[in-house]
mmCIF file of C-alpha atoms in Angstrom:
data_model
loop_
_atom_site.group_PDB
_atom_site.id
_atom_site.type_symbol
_atom_site.label_atom_id
_atom_site.label_comp_id
_atom_site.label_asym_id
_atom_site.label_seq_id
_atom_site.Cartn_x
_atom_site.Cartn_y
_atom_site.Cartn_z
ATOM 1 C CA MET N 11 69.372 102.904 267.826
ATOM 2 C CA ALA N 12 69.819 105.618 270.438
ATOM 3 C CA ARG N 13 68.343 103.279 273.038
ATOM 4 C CA GLU N 14 70.629 100.428 271.963
ATOM 5 C CA THR N 15 73.695 102.643 272.449
ATOM 6 C CA GLU N 16 72.432 103.176 276.028
ATOM 7 C CA GLY N 17 72.362 106.940 275.671
ATOM 8 C CA THR N 18 76.021 107.348 274.718
ATOM 9 C CA ILE N 19 75.103 108.659 271.236
ATOM 10 C CA SER N 20 72.286 111.206 270.950
ATOM 11 C CA ARG N 21 69.432 110.903 268.454
ATOM 12 C CA SER N 22 70.594 114.061 266.695
ATOM 13 C CA ARG N 23 74.094 112.656 266.176
ATOM 14 C CA LEU N 24 72.708 109.418 264.758
ATOM 15 C CA HIS N 25 70.476 111.439 262.444
ATOM 16 C CA ASP N 26 73.425 113.596 261.323
ATOM 17 C CA ALA N 27 75.487 110.485 260.580
ATOM 18 C CA PHE N 28 72.954 109.507 257.903
ATOM 19 C CA THR N 29 72.063 112.943 256.570
ATOM 20 C CA ALA N 30 74.834 115.500 257.153
ATOM 21 C CA PRO N 31 77.525 115.928 254.449
ATOM 22 C CA LYS N 32 80.333 115.767 257.012
ATOM 23 C CA LEU N 33 82.318 112.829 258.314
ATOM 24 C CA PRO N 34 80.917 111.605 261.660
ATOM 25 C CA ARG N 35 83.252 110.969 264.548
ATOM 26 C CA TRP N 36 84.434 107.374 264.791
ATOM 27 C CA VAL N 37 82.534 106.756 268.022
ATOM 28 C CA VAL N 38 79.265 107.407 266.141
ATOM 29 C CA VAL N 39 80.218 105.091 263.267
ATOM 30 C CA ASP N 40 81.396 102.510 265.818
ATOM 31 C CA ALA N 41 77.998 102.524 267.533
ATOM 32 C CA LEU N 42 76.087 102.322 264.251
ATOM 33 C CA VAL N 43 78.163 99.408 262.953
ATOM 34 C CA GLU N 44 77.685 97.477 266.201
ATOM 35 C CA VAL N 45 73.915 97.973 266.181
ATOM 36 C CA LEU N 46 73.408 97.179 262.487
ATOM 37 C CA ALA N 47 75.882 94.280 262.338
ATOM 38 C CA SER N 48 74.263 92.647 265.357
ATOM 39 C CA ARG N 49 70.950 92.650 263.447
ATOM 40 C CA ALA N 50 72.356 91.174 260.235
ATOM 41 C CA ARG N 51 72.285 87.393 260.183
ATOM 42 C CA GLY N 52 75.688 85.802 259.674
ATOM 43 C CA THR N 53 77.555 89.061 260.273
ATOM 44 C CA ASP N 54 80.392 89.328 262.803
ATOM 45 C CA PRO N 55 80.342 92.782 264.499
ATOM 46 C CA HIS N 56 84.072 92.586 265.293
ATOM 47 C CA SER N 57 85.028 91.984 261.656
ATOM 48 C CA GLU N 58 82.720 94.749 260.498
ATOM 49 C CA LEU N 59 84.148 97.162 263.084
ATOM 50 C CA ASP N 60 87.676 96.477 261.839
ATOM 51 C CA ARG N 61 86.609 96.970 258.216
ATOM 52 C CA PHE N 62 84.666 100.154 258.857
ATOM 53 C CA HIS N 63 87.426 101.563 261.055
ATOM 54 C CA ARG N 64 89.890 101.234 258.148
ATOM 55 C CA LEU N 65 87.397 102.928 255.828
ATOM 56 C CA TRP N 66 86.771 105.705 258.339
ATOM 57 C CA GLN N 67 90.519 106.289 258.807
ATOM 58 C CA ARG N 68 90.945 106.536 255.053
ATOM 59 C CA ALA N 69 88.116 109.057 254.817
ATOM 60 C CA ALA N 70 89.469 111.078 257.760
ATOM 61 C CA THR N 71 92.971 111.128 256.284
ATOM 62 C CA ASP N 72 92.291 111.532 252.573
ATOM 63 C CA GLY N 73 88.855 113.093 252.447
ATOM 64 C CA THR N 74 88.044 116.783 252.265
ATOM 65 C CA GLU N 75 85.787 116.628 255.293
ATOM 66 C CA THR N 76 86.989 116.363 258.882
ATOM 67 C CA PRO N 77 85.179 114.841 261.836
ATOM 68 C CA ALA N 78 82.669 117.211 263.303
ATOM 69 C CA ALA N 79 83.231 118.782 266.709
ATOM 70 C CA PRO N 80 80.668 118.064 269.420
ATOM 71 C CA GLU N 81 77.772 120.462 269.592
ATOM 72 C CA PRO N 82 77.838 122.658 272.729
ATOM 73 C CA ASP N 83 74.480 121.339 273.932
ATOM 74 C CA SER N 84 75.227 117.619 273.586
ATOM 75 C CA PRO N 85 77.626 115.214 275.315
ATOM 76 C CA SER N 86 81.090 114.794 273.839
ATOM 77 C CA ALA N 87 81.073 112.139 271.108
ATOM 78 C CA GLU N 88 83.883 110.252 272.820
ATOM 79 C CA VAL N 89 82.163 110.035 276.198
ATOM 80 C CA LEU N 90 80.996 106.461 276.707
ATOM 81 C CA THR N 91 78.976 106.207 279.849
ATOM 82 C CA HIS N 92 77.759 109.665 280.806
ATOM 83 C CA ASP N 93 73.966 109.656 280.978
ATOM 84 C CA GLN N 94 72.597 112.003 278.322
ATOM 85 C CA GLU N 95 69.421 112.617 280.268
ATOM 86 C CA SER N 96 71.363 113.926 283.263
ATOM 87 C CA VAL N 97 73.161 116.393 281.001
ATOM 88 C CA GLU N 98 69.896 117.696 279.626
ATOM 89 C CA LEU N 99 68.495 118.120 283.129
ATOM 90 C CA GLN N 100 71.522 120.167 284.120
ATOM 91 C CA TRP N 101 71.242 122.477 281.123
ATOM 92 C CA VAL N 102 68.775 125.264 281.911
ATOM 93 C CA GLY N 103 67.435 128.310 280.102
ATOM 94 C CA PRO N 104 67.799 129.501 276.513
ATOM 95 C CA GLY N 105 71.003 131.322 277.401
ATOM 96 C CA GLY N 106 72.797 128.022 277.883
ATOM 97 C CA LEU N 107 73.759 128.238 281.533
ATOM 98 C CA TRP N 108 74.735 125.294 283.675
ATOM 99 C CA ASP N 109 73.068 125.110 287.049
ATOM 100 C CA THR N 110 75.879 122.816 288.220
ATOM 101 C CA THR N 111 79.353 122.138 286.901
ATOM 102 C CA PRO N 112 79.264 119.106 284.543
ATOM 103 C CA PRO N 113 81.591 116.213 285.378
ATOM 104 C CA SER N 114 85.028 116.615 283.810
ATOM 105 C CA PRO N 115 86.126 114.143 281.133
ATOM 106 C CA CYS N 116 88.545 111.316 281.877
ATOM 107 C CA LEU N 117 90.614 109.199 279.476
ATOM 108 C CA PRO N 118 91.306 105.876 281.284
ATOM 109 C CA VAL N 119 94.564 104.267 280.155
ATOM 110 C CA TYR N 120 95.577 100.773 281.274
ATOM 111 C CA LEU N 121 99.062 99.365 280.703
ATOM 112 C CA ALA N 122 99.010 95.545 280.755
ATOM 113 C CA LEU N 123 102.653 94.519 281.053
ATOM 114 C CA ASP N 124 104.164 91.036 280.858
ATOM 115 C CA THR N 125 106.453 90.494 283.862
ATOM 116 C CA SER N 126 107.089 86.764 283.376
ATOM 117 C CA GLY N 127 110.560 85.327 283.920
ATOM 118 C CA SER N 128 111.638 85.891 280.325
ATOM 119 C CA MET N 129 111.209 89.650 280.835
ATOM 120 C CA ALA N 130 113.810 89.793 283.644
ATOM 121 C CA SER N 131 116.590 91.286 281.520
ATOM 122 C CA ARG N 132 114.166 93.851 280.109
ATOM 123 C CA MET N 133 112.925 95.189 283.469
ATOM 124 C CA PRO N 134 115.419 98.062 283.858
ATOM 125 C CA THR N 135 114.526 99.357 280.400
ATOM 126 C CA LEU N 136 110.812 98.855 280.985
ATOM 127 C CA ASN N 137 110.896 100.748 284.287
ATOM 128 C CA GLY N 138 112.834 103.580 282.654
ATOM 129 C CA MET N 139 110.351 103.866 279.782
ATOM 130 C CA LEU N 140 107.435 103.918 282.214
ATOM 131 C CA GLN N 141 109.037 106.800 284.076
ATOM 132 C CA GLN N 142 109.562 108.735 280.846
ATOM 133 C CA LEU N 143 105.957 108.164 279.783
ATOM 134 C CA VAL N 144 104.574 109.469 283.077
ATOM 135 C CA GLU N 145 106.892 112.490 282.990
ATOM 136 C CA ARG N 146 105.669 113.258 279.477
ATOM 137 C CA LEU N 147 102.019 113.077 280.566
ATOM 138 C CA ILE N 148 102.626 115.183 283.668
ATOM 139 C CA SER N 149 104.459 117.864 281.676
ATOM 140 C CA ASP N 150 101.413 118.402 279.456
ATOM 141 C CA GLY N 151 98.814 120.256 281.499
ATOM 142 C CA HIS N 152 95.901 119.056 279.366
ATOM 143 C CA LEU N 153 96.958 115.404 279.476
ATOM 144 C CA SER N 154 97.755 115.432 283.179
ATOM 145 C CA ASP N 155 94.238 116.634 283.941
ATOM 146 C CA LEU N 156 92.511 114.362 281.437
ATOM 147 C CA VAL N 157 94.393 111.042 281.634
ATOM 148 C CA SER N 158 94.014 108.516 284.428
ATOM 149 C CA LEU N 159 96.565 105.705 284.407
ATOM 150 C CA SER N 160 96.613 102.167 285.781
ATOM 151 C CA ILE N 161 99.303 99.489 285.478
ATOM 152 C CA VAL N 162 98.436 95.790 285.525
ATOM 153 C CA THR N 163 101.239 93.235 285.434
ATOM 154 C CA PHE N 164 100.874 89.561 284.600
ATOM 155 C CA ASP N 165 103.060 86.515 285.044
ATOM 156 C CA SER N 166 101.823 83.463 286.960
ATOM 157 C CA ASP N 167 99.262 85.794 288.564
ATOM 158 C CA PRO N 168 97.983 89.232 287.558
ATOM 159 C CA ARG N 169 98.365 92.243 289.844
ATOM 160 C CA VAL N 170 97.133 95.819 289.828
ATOM 161 C CA VAL N 171 100.429 97.461 290.755
ATOM 162 C CA LEU N 172 99.099 100.968 290.106
ATOM 163 C CA PRO N 173 95.376 101.506 290.733
ATOM 164 C CA LEU N 174 93.733 103.942 288.347
ATOM 165 C CA VAL N 175 94.814 107.450 289.300
ATOM 166 C CA ASN N 176 94.670 110.833 287.634
ATOM 167 C CA VAL N 177 98.129 111.592 286.261
ATOM 168 C CA ALA N 178 98.136 115.016 287.905
ATOM 169 C CA GLU N 179 97.802 113.301 291.302
ATOM 170 C CA MET N 180 100.489 110.635 290.842
ATOM 171 C CA GLN N 181 103.122 110.430 293.551
ATOM 172 C CA ALA N 182 105.450 107.609 292.483
ATOM 173 C CA LEU N 183 105.626 104.651 290.123
ATOM 174 C CA PRO N 184 106.048 101.057 291.286
ATOM 175 C CA ILE N 185 109.328 99.356 290.379
ATOM 176 C CA LEU N 186 108.493 96.258 288.351
ATOM 177 C CA SER N 187 110.289 92.929 288.664
ATOM 178 C CA ALA N 188 109.930 89.692 286.712
ATOM 179 C CA GLY N 189 109.297 86.016 287.444
ATOM 180 C CA GLY N 190 106.845 83.231 286.705
ATOM 181 C CA ALA N 191 104.884 82.105 283.650
ATOM 182 C CA THR N 192 102.963 84.043 280.986
ATOM 183 C CA ASN N 193 99.352 83.579 282.089
ATOM 184 C CA MET N 194 96.955 85.846 280.201
ATOM 185 C CA ALA N 195 93.439 84.603 280.958
ATOM 186 C CA MET N 196 93.381 85.811 284.565
ATOM 187 C CA MET N 197 94.915 89.126 283.533
ATOM 188 C CA LEU N 198 92.194 89.738 280.952
ATOM 189 C CA ARG N 199 89.481 88.871 283.463
ATOM 190 C CA LEU N 200 91.136 91.187 285.991
ATOM 191 C CA LEU N 201 91.131 94.016 283.448
ATOM 192 C CA LYS N 202 87.415 93.574 282.855
ATOM 193 C CA SER N 203 86.616 93.630 286.568
ATOM 194 C CA GLN N 204 88.867 96.656 287.097
ATOM 195 C CA LEU N 205 87.183 98.595 284.325
ATOM 196 C CA THR N 206 83.838 98.018 286.013
ATOM 197 C CA ALA N 207 85.114 98.841 289.494
ATOM 198 C CA ASP N 208 87.068 101.930 288.427
ATOM 199 C CA HIS N 209 84.160 103.324 286.476
ATOM 200 C CA SER N 210 81.794 102.709 289.366
ATOM 201 C CA VAL N 211 84.033 104.764 291.652
ATOM 202 C CA SER N 212 84.610 107.680 289.278
ATOM 203 C CA ARG N 213 81.335 107.921 287.350
ATOM 204 C CA SER N 214 79.858 110.549 289.692
ATOM 205 C CA THR N 215 82.763 112.955 289.166
ATOM 206 C CA ARG N 216 84.280 112.055 285.766
ATOM 207 C CA ARG N 217 82.852 111.372 282.320
ATOM 208 C CA TRP N 218 84.714 108.423 280.840
ATOM 209 C CA MET N 219 86.030 108.472 277.320
ATOM 210 C CA ARG N 220 86.571 105.084 275.729
ATOM 211 C CA PRO N 221 89.289 103.234 277.694
ATOM 212 C CA LEU N 222 92.622 102.424 276.076
ATOM 213 C CA ILE N 223 94.532 99.255 276.942
ATOM 214 C CA PHE N 224 98.136 98.874 275.801
ATOM 215 C CA LEU N 225 99.356 95.292 276.163
ATOM 216 C CA VAL N 226 103.063 94.424 275.990
ATOM 217 C CA THR N 227 104.221 90.790 276.032
ATOM 218 C CA ASP N 228 107.281 88.764 275.078
ATOM 219 C CA GLY N 229 105.834 85.264 275.231
ATOM 220 C CA ILE N 230 103.093 82.821 274.384
ATOM 221 C CA PRO N 231 100.224 82.292 276.868
ATOM 222 C CA THR N 232 100.875 79.289 279.072
ATOM 223 C CA ASP N 233 97.271 79.034 280.287
ATOM 224 C CA ARG N 234 93.966 78.226 278.653
ATOM 225 C CA GLY N 235 90.867 80.304 278.177
ATOM 226 C CA TRP N 236 92.537 83.583 277.224
ATOM 227 C CA GLU N 237 90.601 83.737 273.936
ATOM 228 C CA ASP N 238 87.252 83.612 275.738
ATOM 229 C CA ALA N 239 88.470 86.059 278.390
ATOM 230 C CA PHE N 240 89.506 88.521 275.688
ATOM 231 C CA SER N 241 86.212 88.162 273.821
ATOM 232 C CA ASP N 242 84.398 88.891 277.080
ATOM 233 C CA LEU N 243 86.557 91.965 277.729
ATOM 234 C CA VAL N 244 85.805 93.526 274.332
ATOM 235 C CA ALA N 245 82.245 92.234 273.865
ATOM 236 C CA PRO N 246 80.144 94.694 271.826
ATOM 237 C CA SER N 247 77.440 94.530 274.485
ATOM 238 C CA SER N 248 79.762 96.084 277.084
ATOM 239 C CA ARG N 249 79.445 99.832 277.606
ATOM 240 C CA LEU N 250 83.041 99.885 278.830
ATOM 241 C CA ARG N 251 84.433 97.976 275.843
ATOM 242 C CA PRO N 252 88.029 99.217 275.517
ATOM 243 C CA HIS N 253 90.318 99.717 272.590
ATOM 244 C CA VAL N 254 93.205 97.228 272.852
ATOM 245 C CA ILE N 255 96.555 97.841 271.148
ATOM 246 C CA THR N 256 99.132 95.064 271.519
ATOM 247 C CA PHE N 257 102.911 94.946 271.136
ATOM 248 C CA GLY N 258 104.826 91.661 270.912
ATOM 249 C CA ILE N 259 108.560 91.412 271.519
ATOM 250 C CA GLY N 260 110.945 88.492 272.001
ATOM 251 C CA ASP N 261 109.171 85.163 271.537
ATOM 252 C CA ALA N 262 105.668 86.602 271.247
ATOM 253 C CA SER N 263 103.394 84.760 268.830
ATOM 254 C CA GLN N 264 102.094 86.547 265.748
ATOM 255 C CA GLN N 265 98.820 84.622 265.973
ATOM 256 C CA VAL N 266 98.282 85.576 269.611
ATOM 257 C CA ILE N 267 99.215 89.217 269.056
ATOM 258 C CA GLY N 268 96.759 89.456 266.184
ATOM 259 C CA ARG N 269 93.932 87.881 268.174
ATOM 260 C CA ILE N 270 94.351 89.896 271.344
ATOM 261 C CA SER N 271 93.964 93.349 269.763
ATOM 262 C CA THR N 272 91.022 95.417 268.590
ATOM 263 C CA LEU N 273 92.672 98.332 266.783
ATOM 264 C CA ALA N 274 96.295 97.479 266.008
ATOM 265 C CA ALA N 275 98.901 94.799 266.706
ATOM 266 C CA TYR N 276 102.661 95.070 266.292
ATOM 267 C CA LEU N 277 105.392 92.430 266.419
ATOM 268 C CA ALA N 278 109.067 93.331 266.844
ATOM 269 C CA VAL N 279 111.380 92.258 264.039
ATOM 270 C CA ASP N 280 114.031 89.708 264.979
ATOM 271 C CA ASP N 281 117.069 91.989 264.994
ATOM 272 C CA VAL N 282 115.624 94.921 266.959
ATOM 273 C CA GLU N 283 117.367 95.666 270.249
ATOM 274 C CA VAL N 284 115.339 95.556 273.460
ATOM 275 C CA GLN N 285 115.884 99.199 274.346
ATOM 276 C CA GLY N 286 114.982 100.364 270.854
ATOM 277 C CA ALA N 287 111.898 98.152 270.780
ATOM 278 C CA LEU N 288 110.547 99.371 274.120
ATOM 279 C CA SER N 289 111.364 102.972 273.189
ATOM 280 C CA SER N 290 109.246 102.570 270.043
ATOM 281 C CA VAL N 291 106.445 100.976 272.065
ATOM 282 C CA PHE N 292 106.205 103.798 274.560
ATOM 283 C CA HIS N 293 106.563 106.463 271.881
ATOM 284 C CA ARG N 294 103.518 104.973 270.161
ATOM 285 C CA VAL N 295 101.681 104.723 273.498
ATOM 286 C CA SER N 296 102.358 108.407 274.154
ATOM 287 C CA SER N 297 101.310 109.559 270.680
ATOM 288 C CA THR N 298 98.145 107.446 270.774
ATOM 289 C CA ILE N 299 97.148 108.913 274.139
ATOM 290 C CA GLU N 300 97.728 112.411 272.791
ATOM 291 C CA SER N 301 95.568 111.719 269.722
ATOM 292 C CA ALA N 302 92.793 110.157 271.795
ATOM 293 C CA ALA N 303 92.845 113.112 274.185
ATOM 294 C CA ALA N 304 92.474 115.501 271.249
ATOM 295 C CA GLU N 305 89.699 113.318 269.760
ATOM 296 C CA GLU N 306 91.741 112.862 266.601
ATOM 297 C CA ASP N 307 92.527 109.886 264.397
ATOM 298 C CA LEU N 308 94.800 107.650 266.493
ATOM 299 C CA GLY N 309 97.368 107.385 263.709
ATOM 300 C CA LEU N 310 97.744 103.636 264.117
ATOM 301 C CA GLN N 311 98.346 103.154 260.404
ATOM 302 C CA LYS N 312 101.773 104.757 260.811
ATOM 303 C CA PRO N 313 104.687 102.315 261.149
ATOM 304 C CA VAL N 314 106.326 101.661 264.522
ATOM 305 C CA PRO N 315 110.137 101.598 264.156
ATOM 306 C CA GLY N 316 111.473 98.089 264.721
ATOM 307 C CA PHE N 317 108.016 96.496 264.439
ATOM 308 C CA ARG N 318 105.793 95.140 261.723
ATOM 309 C CA SER N 319 102.052 95.482 261.759
ATOM 310 C CA ILE N 320 100.115 92.245 262.321
ATOM 311 C CA PRO N 321 96.679 91.624 260.751
ATOM 312 C CA LEU N 322 93.977 91.353 263.360
ATOM 313 C CA GLY N 323 92.564 87.846 263.648
ATOM 314 C CA ASP N 324 89.087 86.609 264.496
ATOM 315 C CA ILE N 325 88.255 86.807 268.173
#
């Protein structure tokens, strides 16, 4: 099993998950479910991950045990792609001294924002909420050092309007404008390629935690192939498989929102105002980033004002 997780989960952590009387971190349970479900005939790993994640959240919230902290001599449980062997080679002597400084952790956050023509009236509010989010991240010293942010927009064509950058090093935000159709397939393929490219650039200096993608849309996809593109993005075989949390406003489809998420999907109620809806979206984005940075339960079971939670569909 340790080999099948490609070194992201140590043998000792896998052993503890089966034997220790404490609740494992979700990333350990996630890896175990993927490995075991892929071996069970007729079992869908995605469905099992959703089911086990709900069970794990219930145990973390209601149980008497709390997720265990990482041991000092093993990689952080949330680190996805740092090579365990390289950590062990750096650790020298019984006194626990590092011969070199280990790479610092990084929480990659991608905002995938619909900028199709129907979003035109919402652009001023969206730009304002983006500014507030970045100011919030910058004001928190821990988050500004840990979080790297990228913004991808999609309409007729997808664009990386903000390449992945550490929040502490941000200079200015792009001003978004709207126009065109709601094409999702190319955007999802672009996200997958960007994850690979961004990780390739930063892997020598930063240890990646599991990426977070927040997707905001107000329409129905006008192109084909987005289902396959999404399945490819979140394939269990991918070491960079992100969490995807989706928010639908305006004319967004419940079915699409439910199918294009891995952890949670929210659809705005009919009478919610645009400003209130986007404020709720970015408040949840901020709180989720904070929870992920602290390696805590993401709190996605809590309601989002002005939205209703959508069941996740098969992908």
